[in-house]
Short mmCIF file of C-alpha atoms and ligand atoms in Angstrom, two decimals:
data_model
loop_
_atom_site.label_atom_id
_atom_site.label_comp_id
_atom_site.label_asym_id
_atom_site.label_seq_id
_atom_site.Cartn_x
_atom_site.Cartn_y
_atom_site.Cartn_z
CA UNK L 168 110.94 66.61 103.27
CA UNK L 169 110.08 64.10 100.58
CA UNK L 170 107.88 66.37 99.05
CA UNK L 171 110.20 69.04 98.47
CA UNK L 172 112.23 67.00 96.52
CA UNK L 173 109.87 65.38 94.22
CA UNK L 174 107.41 68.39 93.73
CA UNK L 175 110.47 70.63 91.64
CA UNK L 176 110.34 67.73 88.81
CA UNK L 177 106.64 67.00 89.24
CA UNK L 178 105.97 70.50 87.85
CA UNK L 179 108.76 70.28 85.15
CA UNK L 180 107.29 67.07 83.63
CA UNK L 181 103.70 68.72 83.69
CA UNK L 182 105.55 71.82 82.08
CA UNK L 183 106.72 69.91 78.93
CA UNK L 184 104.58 70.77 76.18
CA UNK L 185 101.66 72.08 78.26
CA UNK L 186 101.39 75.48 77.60
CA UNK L 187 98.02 75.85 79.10
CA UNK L 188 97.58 76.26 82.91
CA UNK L 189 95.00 73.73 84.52
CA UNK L 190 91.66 74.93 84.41
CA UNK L 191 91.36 76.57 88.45
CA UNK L 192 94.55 78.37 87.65
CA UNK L 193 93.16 80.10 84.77
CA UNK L 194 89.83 80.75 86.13
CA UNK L 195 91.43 82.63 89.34
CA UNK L 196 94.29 84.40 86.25
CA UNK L 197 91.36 85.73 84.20
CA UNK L 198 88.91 86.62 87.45
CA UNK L 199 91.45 89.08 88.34
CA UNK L 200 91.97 90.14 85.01
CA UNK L 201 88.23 90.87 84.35
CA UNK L 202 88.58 92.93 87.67
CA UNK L 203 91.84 94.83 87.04
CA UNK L 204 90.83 95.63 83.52
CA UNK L 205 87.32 96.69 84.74
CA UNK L 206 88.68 99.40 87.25
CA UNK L 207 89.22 102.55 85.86
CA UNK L 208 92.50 103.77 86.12
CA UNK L 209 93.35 106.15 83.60
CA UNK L 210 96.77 107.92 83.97
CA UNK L 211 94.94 111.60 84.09
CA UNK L 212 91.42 110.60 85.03
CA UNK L 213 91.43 107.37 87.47
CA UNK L 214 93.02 106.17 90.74
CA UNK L 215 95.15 103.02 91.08
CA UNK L 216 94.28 102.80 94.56
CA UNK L 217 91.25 100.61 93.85
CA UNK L 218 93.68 98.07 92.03
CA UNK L 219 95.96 97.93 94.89
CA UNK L 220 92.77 97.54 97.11
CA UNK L 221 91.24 95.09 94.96
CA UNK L 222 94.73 92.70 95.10
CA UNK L 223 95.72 93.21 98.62
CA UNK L 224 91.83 91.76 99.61
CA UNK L 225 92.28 89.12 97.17
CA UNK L 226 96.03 88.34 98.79
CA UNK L 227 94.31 88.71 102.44
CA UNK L 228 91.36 85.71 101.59
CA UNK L 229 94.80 83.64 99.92
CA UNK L 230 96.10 83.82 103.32
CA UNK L 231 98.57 86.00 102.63
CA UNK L 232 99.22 88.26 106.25
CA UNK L 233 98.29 92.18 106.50
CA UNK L 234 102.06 91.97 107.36
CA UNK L 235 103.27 91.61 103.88
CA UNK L 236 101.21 93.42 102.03
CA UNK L 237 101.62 97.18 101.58
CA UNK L 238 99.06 100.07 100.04
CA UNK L 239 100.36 102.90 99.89
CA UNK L 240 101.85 106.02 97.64
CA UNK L 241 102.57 109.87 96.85
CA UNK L 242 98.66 110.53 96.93
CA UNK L 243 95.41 108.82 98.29
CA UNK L 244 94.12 108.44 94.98
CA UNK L 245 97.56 106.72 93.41
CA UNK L 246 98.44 103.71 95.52
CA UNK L 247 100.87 100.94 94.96
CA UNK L 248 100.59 97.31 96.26
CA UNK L 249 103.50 95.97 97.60
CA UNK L 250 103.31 91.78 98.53
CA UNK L 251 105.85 89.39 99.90
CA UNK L 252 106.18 86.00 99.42
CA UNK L 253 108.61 84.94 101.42
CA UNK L 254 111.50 82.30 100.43
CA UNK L 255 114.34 80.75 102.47
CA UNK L 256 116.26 83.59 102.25
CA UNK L 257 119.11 82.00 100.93
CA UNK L 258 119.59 84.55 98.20
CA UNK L 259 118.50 87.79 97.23
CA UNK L 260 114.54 88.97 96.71
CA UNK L 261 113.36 88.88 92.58
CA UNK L 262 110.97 91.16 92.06
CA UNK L 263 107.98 91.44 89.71
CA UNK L 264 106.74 94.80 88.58
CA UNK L 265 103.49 96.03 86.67
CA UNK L 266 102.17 98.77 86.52
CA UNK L 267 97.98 99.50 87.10
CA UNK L 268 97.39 102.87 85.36
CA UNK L 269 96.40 103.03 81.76
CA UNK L 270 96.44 104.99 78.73
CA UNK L 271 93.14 107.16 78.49
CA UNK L 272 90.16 105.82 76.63
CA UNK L 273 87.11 106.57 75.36
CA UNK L 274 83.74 105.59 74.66
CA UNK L 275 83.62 107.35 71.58
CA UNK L 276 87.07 106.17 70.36
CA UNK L 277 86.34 102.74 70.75
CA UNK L 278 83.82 100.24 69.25
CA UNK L 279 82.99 98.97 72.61
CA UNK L 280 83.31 99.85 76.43
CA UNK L 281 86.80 100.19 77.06
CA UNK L 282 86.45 99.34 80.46
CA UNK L 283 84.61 96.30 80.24
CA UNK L 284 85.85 93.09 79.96
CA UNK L 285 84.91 91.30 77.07
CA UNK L 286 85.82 88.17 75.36
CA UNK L 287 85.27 88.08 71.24
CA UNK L 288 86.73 85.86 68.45
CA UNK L 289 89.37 84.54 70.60
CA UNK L 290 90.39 87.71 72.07
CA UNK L 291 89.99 89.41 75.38
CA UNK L 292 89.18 93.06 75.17
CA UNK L 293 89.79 96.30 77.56
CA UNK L 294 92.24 98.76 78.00
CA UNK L 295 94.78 97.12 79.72
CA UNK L 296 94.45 93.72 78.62
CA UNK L 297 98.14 94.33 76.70
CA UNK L 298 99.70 97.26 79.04
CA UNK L 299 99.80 96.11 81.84
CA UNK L 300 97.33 94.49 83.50
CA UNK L 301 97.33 91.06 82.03
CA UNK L 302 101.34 91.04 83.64
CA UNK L 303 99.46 92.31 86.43
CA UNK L 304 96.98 90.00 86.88
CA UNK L 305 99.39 87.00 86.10
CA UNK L 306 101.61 87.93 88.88
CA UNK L 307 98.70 87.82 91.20
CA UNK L 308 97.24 84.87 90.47
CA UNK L 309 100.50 83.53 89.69
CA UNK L 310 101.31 84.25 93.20
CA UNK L 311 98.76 82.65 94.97
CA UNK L 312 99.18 79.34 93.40
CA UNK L 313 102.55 79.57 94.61
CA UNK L 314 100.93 79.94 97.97
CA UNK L 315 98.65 77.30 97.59
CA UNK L 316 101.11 74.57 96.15
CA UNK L 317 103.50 75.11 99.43
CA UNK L 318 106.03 76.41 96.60
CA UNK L 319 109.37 76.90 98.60
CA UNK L 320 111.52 79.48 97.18
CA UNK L 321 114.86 79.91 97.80
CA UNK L 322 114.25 83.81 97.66
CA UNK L 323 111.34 86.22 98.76
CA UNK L 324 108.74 86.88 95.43
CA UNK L 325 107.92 90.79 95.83
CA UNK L 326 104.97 91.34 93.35
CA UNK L 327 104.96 95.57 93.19
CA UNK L 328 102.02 96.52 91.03
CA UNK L 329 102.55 100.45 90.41
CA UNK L 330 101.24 103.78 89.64
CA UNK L 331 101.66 106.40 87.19
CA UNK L 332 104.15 104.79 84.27
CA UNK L 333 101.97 106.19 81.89
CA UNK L 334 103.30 109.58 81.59
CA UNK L 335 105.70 109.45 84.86
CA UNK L 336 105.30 112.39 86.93
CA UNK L 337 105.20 112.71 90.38
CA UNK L 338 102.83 110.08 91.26
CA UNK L 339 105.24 107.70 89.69
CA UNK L 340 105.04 104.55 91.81
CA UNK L 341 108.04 103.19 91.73
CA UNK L 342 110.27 106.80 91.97
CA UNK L 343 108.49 106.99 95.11
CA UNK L 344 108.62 103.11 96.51
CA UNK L 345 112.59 103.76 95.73
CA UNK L 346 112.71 106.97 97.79
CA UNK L 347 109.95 106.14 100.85
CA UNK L 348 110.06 102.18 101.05
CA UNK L 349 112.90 101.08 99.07
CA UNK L 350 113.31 97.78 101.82
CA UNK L 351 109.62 96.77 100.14
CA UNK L 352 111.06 96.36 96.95
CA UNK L 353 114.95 95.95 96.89
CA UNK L 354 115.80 93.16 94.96
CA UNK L 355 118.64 91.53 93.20
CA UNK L 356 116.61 91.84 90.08
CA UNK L 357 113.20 92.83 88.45
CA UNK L 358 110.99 91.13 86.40
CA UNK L 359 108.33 93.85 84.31
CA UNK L 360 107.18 95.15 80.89
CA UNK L 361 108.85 95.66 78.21
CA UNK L 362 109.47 92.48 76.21
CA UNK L 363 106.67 90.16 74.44
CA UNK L 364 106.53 87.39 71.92
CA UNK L 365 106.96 88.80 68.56
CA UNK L 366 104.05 86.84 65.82
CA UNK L 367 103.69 87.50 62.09
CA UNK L 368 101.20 85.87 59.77
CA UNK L 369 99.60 83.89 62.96
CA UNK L 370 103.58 82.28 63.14
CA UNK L 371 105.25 82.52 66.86
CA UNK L 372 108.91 84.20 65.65
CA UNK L 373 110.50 85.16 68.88
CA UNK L 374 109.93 85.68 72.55
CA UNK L 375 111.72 88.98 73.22
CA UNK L 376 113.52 89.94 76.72
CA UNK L 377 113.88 93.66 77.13
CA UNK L 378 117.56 94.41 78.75
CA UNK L 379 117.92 97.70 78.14
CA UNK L 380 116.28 100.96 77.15
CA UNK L 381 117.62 104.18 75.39
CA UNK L 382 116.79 107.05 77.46
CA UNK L 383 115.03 110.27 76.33
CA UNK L 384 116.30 114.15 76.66
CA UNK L 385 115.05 117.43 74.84
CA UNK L 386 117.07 120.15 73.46
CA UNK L 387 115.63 123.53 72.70
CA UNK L 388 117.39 125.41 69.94
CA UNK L 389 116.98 129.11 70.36
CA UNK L 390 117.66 132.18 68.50
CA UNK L 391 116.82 135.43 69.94
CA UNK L 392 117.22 138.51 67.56
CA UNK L 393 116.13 142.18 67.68
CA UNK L 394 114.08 142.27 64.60
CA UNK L 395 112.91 144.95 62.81
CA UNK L 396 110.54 145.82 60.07
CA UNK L 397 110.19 142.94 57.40
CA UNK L 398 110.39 145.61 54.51
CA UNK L 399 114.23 146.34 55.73
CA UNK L 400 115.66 142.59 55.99
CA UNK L 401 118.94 141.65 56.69
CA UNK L 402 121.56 138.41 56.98
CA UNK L 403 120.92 138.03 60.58
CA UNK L 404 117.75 136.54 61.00
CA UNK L 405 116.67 134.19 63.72
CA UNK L 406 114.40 131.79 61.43
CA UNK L 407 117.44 131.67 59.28
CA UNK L 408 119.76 130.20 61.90
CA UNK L 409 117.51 128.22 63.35
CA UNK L 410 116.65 126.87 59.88
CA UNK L 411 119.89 126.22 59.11
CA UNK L 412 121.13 124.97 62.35
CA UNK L 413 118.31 121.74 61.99
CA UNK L 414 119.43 121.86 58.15
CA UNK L 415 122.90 120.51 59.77
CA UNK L 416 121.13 118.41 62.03
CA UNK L 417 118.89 117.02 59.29
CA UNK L 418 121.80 115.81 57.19
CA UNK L 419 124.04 114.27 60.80
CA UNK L 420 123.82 110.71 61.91
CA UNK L 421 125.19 109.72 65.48
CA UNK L 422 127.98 107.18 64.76
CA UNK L 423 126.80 103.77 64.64
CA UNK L 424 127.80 100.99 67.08
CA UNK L 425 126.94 97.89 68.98
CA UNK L 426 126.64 97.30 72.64
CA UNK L 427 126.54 93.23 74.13
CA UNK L 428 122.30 93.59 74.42
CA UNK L 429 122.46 95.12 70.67
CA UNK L 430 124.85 92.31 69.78
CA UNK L 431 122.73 89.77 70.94
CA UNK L 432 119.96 91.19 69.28
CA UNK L 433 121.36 91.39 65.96
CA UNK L 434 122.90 88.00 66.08
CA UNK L 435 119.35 86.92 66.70
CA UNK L 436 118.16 88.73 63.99
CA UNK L 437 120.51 87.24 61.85
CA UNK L 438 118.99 83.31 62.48
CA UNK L 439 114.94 84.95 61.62
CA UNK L 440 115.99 86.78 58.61
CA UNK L 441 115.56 85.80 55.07
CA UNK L 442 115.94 88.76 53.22
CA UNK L 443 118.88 90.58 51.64
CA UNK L 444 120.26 92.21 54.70
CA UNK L 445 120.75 88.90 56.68
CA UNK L 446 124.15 88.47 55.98
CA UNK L 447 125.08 92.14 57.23
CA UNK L 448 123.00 91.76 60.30
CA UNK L 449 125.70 89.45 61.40
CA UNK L 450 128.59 91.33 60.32
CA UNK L 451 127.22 94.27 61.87
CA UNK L 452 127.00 92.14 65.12
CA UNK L 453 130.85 91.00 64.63
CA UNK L 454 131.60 95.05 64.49
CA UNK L 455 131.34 95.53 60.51
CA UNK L 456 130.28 99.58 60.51
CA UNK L 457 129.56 99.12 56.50
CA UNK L 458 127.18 96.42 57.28
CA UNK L 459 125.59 98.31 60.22
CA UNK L 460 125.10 101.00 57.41
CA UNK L 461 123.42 98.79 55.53
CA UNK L 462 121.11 97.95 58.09
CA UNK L 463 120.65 101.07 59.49
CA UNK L 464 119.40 101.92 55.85
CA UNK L 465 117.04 99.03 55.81
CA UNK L 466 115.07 99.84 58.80
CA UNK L 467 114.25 102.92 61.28
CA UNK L 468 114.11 100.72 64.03
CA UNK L 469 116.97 99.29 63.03
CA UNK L 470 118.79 102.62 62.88
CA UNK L 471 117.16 103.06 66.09
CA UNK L 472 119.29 100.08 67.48
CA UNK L 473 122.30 101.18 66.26
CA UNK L 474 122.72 104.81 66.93
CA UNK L 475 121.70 107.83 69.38
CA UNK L 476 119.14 109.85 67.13
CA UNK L 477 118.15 113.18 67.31
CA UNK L 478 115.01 114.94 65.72
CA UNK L 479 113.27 117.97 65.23
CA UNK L 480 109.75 117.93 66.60
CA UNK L 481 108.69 121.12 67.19
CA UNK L 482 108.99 124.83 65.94
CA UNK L 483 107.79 128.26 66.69
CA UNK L 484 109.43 131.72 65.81
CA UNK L 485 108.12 134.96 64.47
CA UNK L 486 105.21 137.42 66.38
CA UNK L 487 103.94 139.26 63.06
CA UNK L 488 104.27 139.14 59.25
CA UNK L 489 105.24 142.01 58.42
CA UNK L 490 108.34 141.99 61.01
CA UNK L 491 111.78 140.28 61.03
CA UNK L 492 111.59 137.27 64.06
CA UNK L 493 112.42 138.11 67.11
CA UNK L 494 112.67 134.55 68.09
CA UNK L 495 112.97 131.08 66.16
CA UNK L 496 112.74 128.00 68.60
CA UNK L 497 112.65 124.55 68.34
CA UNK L 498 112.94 121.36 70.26
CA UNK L 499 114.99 118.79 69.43
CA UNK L 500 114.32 115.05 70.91
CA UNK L 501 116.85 113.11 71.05
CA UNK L 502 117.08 108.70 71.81
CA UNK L 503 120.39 108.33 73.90
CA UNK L 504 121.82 104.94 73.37
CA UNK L 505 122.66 103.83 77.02
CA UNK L 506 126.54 104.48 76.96
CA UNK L 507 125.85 107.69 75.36
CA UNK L 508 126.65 110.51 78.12
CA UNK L 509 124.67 113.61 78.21
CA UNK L 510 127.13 115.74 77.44
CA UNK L 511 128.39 113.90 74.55
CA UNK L 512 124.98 114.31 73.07
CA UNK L 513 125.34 118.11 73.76
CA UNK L 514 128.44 118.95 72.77
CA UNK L 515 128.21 116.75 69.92
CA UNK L 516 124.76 118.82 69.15
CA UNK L 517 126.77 122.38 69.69
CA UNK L 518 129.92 121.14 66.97
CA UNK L 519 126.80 119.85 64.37
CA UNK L 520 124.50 123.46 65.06
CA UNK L 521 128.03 125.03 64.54
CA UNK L 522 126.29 128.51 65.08
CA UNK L 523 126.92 130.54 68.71
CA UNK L 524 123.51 132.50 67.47
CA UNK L 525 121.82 129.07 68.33
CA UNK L 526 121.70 128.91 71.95
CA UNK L 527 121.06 125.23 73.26
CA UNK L 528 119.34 124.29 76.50
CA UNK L 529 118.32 121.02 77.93
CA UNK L 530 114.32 120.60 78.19
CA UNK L 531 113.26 119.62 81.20
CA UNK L 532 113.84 115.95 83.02
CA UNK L 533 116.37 113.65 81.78
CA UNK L 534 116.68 110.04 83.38
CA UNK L 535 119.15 108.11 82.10
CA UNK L 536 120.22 104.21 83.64
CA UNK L 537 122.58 101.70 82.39
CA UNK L 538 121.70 98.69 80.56
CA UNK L 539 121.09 95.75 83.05
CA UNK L 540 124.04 93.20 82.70
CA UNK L 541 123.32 90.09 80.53
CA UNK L 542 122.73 88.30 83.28
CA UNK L 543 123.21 84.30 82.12
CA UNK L 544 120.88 82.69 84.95
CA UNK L 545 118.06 84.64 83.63
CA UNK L 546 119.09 84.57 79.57
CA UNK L 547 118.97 80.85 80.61
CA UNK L 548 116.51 80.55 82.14
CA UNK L 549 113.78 82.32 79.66
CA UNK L 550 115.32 81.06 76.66
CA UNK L 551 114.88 77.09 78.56
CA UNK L 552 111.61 77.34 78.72
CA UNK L 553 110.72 79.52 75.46
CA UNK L 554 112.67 76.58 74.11
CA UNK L 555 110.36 73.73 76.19
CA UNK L 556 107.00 76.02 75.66
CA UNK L 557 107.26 76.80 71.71
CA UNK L 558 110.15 74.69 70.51
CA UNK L 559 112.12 76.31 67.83
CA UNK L 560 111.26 79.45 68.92
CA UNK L 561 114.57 81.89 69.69
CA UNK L 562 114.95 84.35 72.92
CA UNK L 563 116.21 87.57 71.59
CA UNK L 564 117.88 90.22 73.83
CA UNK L 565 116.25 93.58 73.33
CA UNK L 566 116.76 97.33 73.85
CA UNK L 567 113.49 98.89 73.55
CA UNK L 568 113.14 102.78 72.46
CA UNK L 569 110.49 104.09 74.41
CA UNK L 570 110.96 104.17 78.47
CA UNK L 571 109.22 101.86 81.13
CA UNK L 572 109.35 102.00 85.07
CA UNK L 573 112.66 99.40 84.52
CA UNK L 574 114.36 102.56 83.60
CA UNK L 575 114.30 104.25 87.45
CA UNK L 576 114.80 100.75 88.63
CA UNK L 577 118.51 100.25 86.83
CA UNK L 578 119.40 103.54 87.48
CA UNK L 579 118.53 102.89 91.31
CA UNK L 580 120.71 99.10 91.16
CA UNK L 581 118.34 97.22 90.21
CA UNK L 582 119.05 95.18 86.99
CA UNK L 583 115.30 94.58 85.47
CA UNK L 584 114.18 92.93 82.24
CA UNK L 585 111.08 92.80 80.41
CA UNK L 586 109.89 89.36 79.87
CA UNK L 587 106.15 88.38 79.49
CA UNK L 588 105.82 85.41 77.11
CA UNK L 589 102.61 86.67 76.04
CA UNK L 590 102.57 86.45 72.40
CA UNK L 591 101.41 89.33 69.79
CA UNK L 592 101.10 90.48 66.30
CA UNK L 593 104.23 92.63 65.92
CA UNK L 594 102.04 94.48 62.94
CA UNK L 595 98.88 94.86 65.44
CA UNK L 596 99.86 95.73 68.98
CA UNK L 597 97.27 98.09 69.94
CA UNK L 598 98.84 99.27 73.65
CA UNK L 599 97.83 103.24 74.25
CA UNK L 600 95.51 102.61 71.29
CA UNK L 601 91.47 101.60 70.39
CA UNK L 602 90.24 98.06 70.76
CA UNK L 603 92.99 96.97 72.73
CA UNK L 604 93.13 93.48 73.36
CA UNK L 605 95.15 90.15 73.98
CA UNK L 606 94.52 86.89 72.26
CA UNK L 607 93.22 84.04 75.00
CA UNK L 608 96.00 81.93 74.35
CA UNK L 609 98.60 84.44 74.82
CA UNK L 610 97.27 85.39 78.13
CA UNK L 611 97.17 81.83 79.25
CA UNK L 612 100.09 80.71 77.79
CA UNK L 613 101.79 83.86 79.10
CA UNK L 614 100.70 82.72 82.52
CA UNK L 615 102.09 79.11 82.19
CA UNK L 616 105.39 80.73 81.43
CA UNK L 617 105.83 83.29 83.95
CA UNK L 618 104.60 80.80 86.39
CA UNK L 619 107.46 78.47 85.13
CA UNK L 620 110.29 81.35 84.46
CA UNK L 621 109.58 82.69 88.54
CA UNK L 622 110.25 79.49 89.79
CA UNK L 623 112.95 78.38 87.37
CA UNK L 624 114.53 81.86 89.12
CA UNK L 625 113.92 81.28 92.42
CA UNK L 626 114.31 77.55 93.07
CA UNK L 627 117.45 76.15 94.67
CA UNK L 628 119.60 73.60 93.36
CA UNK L 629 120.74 74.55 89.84
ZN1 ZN N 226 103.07 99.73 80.01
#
């Protein structure tokens, strides 16, 4: 019993300023690493089931039992790994997602093997070694330590590592762990992608923690006409509605506003910014709709944060030159903000269009969640240890643009946020693209934090 009680604040002491794992822990971290990046798992081209095969034989020879581990998915070729640690029960499971297919790559594209592991200049190389595999492997490893130290949580750790995020579809692992083996993974909240530290000029400047996500649906504008020969032209004319319709568009903004992540976020800002817009990044946090103007101005991404956008992105229309269009089409992609309805977006879309020539349909799938409370035990807990890990560095709440697995998650219950500690370039993240890599530290370091933040989440008492 003794040991329970002094272990907890043996591991915080060792924690204080030691960002590096001890040297077993990091061998085992970057051994699984080397073999997770190493495994070919492209989206279109590879299988994940190796990379579930390859864990769950690494879990087995931990000592973790057949029992509580599960291979399995939509296909042969796209397994998940499901693995259980198991707590006291006392509350709810946490669970810790990553996902094992990658963006394609090749040979050609690259300046070395893509699929081999390689470490150069301080960096480790592969596709994968930034999305996702490093969280990936971290879990893992992360997980058998726990094992190994006689960690006693006061919840079960579910490590899911999952198919098919890359492009969705119906191998999707977590859609289908949801709707064939939701008791494998229900938790009372998710740990995954999504969020990393944030470095400029070699300078740590905030460890991010993804809360929410806007969600992505398609419109396609579409005039059908009956044409004619282009010598006789007349007002009605498809390519001129449709022009004119996006003219509208072009020339609309969504209204801006905040929500509590985007709130957060901005506040945050606020503290790391020197510039000219600092002052309005607060006031646009405290509701200011000038400011947010401002800032909206001063950055796409910061529009990004503070509105639904829609865009043209594609066109077609016309069959011949010499003949008036029977058809003018476009599609229209639009970045809901979370509290943004569908419908809003489209009937907002059919008052700005203004034109019952333009007929407008949604493009295929549309999955929408809600933003993941701002839950304090976790704010706390990540921005505790960011604090402890890299003093002076700030926790910022953020809604990311793009869409992970966390979005089927929060739309299923599941509150998730993306948290990884690993730290990056913000003007040289290379995910989906050549030369991917990860600096050493940041994988380590990464490690020593998630290690920290899992137990910090799961450990009774406070
Ligand atoms: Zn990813």
């Amino acid at each position: 019993m003794l040991r329970l009680f002094v272990l907890p604040s043996l591991v915080v002491v060792s924690a204080i300023g030691q960002t590096m794992p001890p040297e077993p822990e990091r061998q085992l971290a970057r051994e699984i690493y080397t073999e997770l990046v190493e495994i070919k798992s492209g989206y279109t081209t590879g299988a994940t089931t190796p990379v579930a095969e390859a864990v769950a034989a690494r879990l087995k020879a931990a000592g973790f039992s057949a029992s509580d581990i599960f291979v399995g998915g939509a296909i042969p070729a796209k397994a998940n790994l499901v693995a259980r640690y198991h707590g006291s029960g006392r509350r709810r499971p946490i669970l810790l997602l990553a996902h094992t297919d990658v963006v394609e790559a090749r040979r050609e594209d690259w300046s070395m093997d893509p699929f081999q592991f390689i470490e150069r200049d301080g960096y480790f190389y592969g596709r994968g070694t930034g999305d996702d595999k490093a969280q990936a492997a971290v879990w893992v490893a992360n997980l058998i330590r726990y094992k190994r130290e006689g960690f006693k949580p006061d919840r079960d750790i579910i490590v899911a590592l999952t198919a098919d995020e890359e492009g969705g579809g119906p191998y999707n692992g977590v859609q289908w762990l949801l709707k064939n083996r939701r008791d494998l993974i229900d938790a009372e909240f998710a740990l995954n992608e999504g969020g990393w530290g944030e470095m400029a000029g070699g300078k740590k400047i905030s460890n991010d923690i993804q809360v929410s996500e806007k969600y992505v649906v398609n419109f396609r504008l579409e005039v059908r006409n009956k044409g004619g020969h282009s010598s006789l032209p007349v007002a009605d004319n498809a390519i001129y509605h449709l022009a004119s319709a996006l003219d509208r568009l072009s020339k609309f903004g969504f209204p801006l506003k905040t929500n509590p992540v985007t709130r957060a976020y901005l506040d945050a800002m606020f503290k790391i910014e020197t510039g000219p817009v600092k002052d309005d990044l607060r006031a646009a946090a405290g509701g200011s709709t000038e400011a947010m103007q401002r800032v909206a101005q001063a950055s796409p991404a910061w529009n990004a944060t503070l509105r639904t956008t829609c865009v043209a992105t594609q066109i077609e229309g016309g069959h011949a030159r010499n003949a008036l269009p029977q058809l003018a089409a476009a599609n229209v992609n639009c970045r809901v903000l979370p509290e943004d309805s569908v419908e809003y977006v489209e009937s907002t879309l059919h008052r700005v269009i203004a034109d019952d020539q333009v007929n407008l349909a949604i493009a295929g799938e549309v999955s929408n969640g809600p933003a993941s409370p701002m839950r304090e035990d976790v704010l706390r807990a990540v921005s505790r240890l960011t604090g402890t890990l890299w003093p002076g560095v700030p926790t910022v709440p953020i809604m990311v643009m793009g869409a992970t697995d966390g979005l089927y998650l929060r739309a299923a219950g599941i509150p998730t946020y993306g948290v990884q500690g690993f730290f990056m370039d913000r003007d040289d993240i290379r995910f989906h693209g050549r030369d991917e890599r990860m600096a050493v530290t940041s994988f380590f370091e990464g490690q020593t934090f998630l290690y920290e933040l899992v137990k910090a989440l799961s450990k009774t008492g406070d």
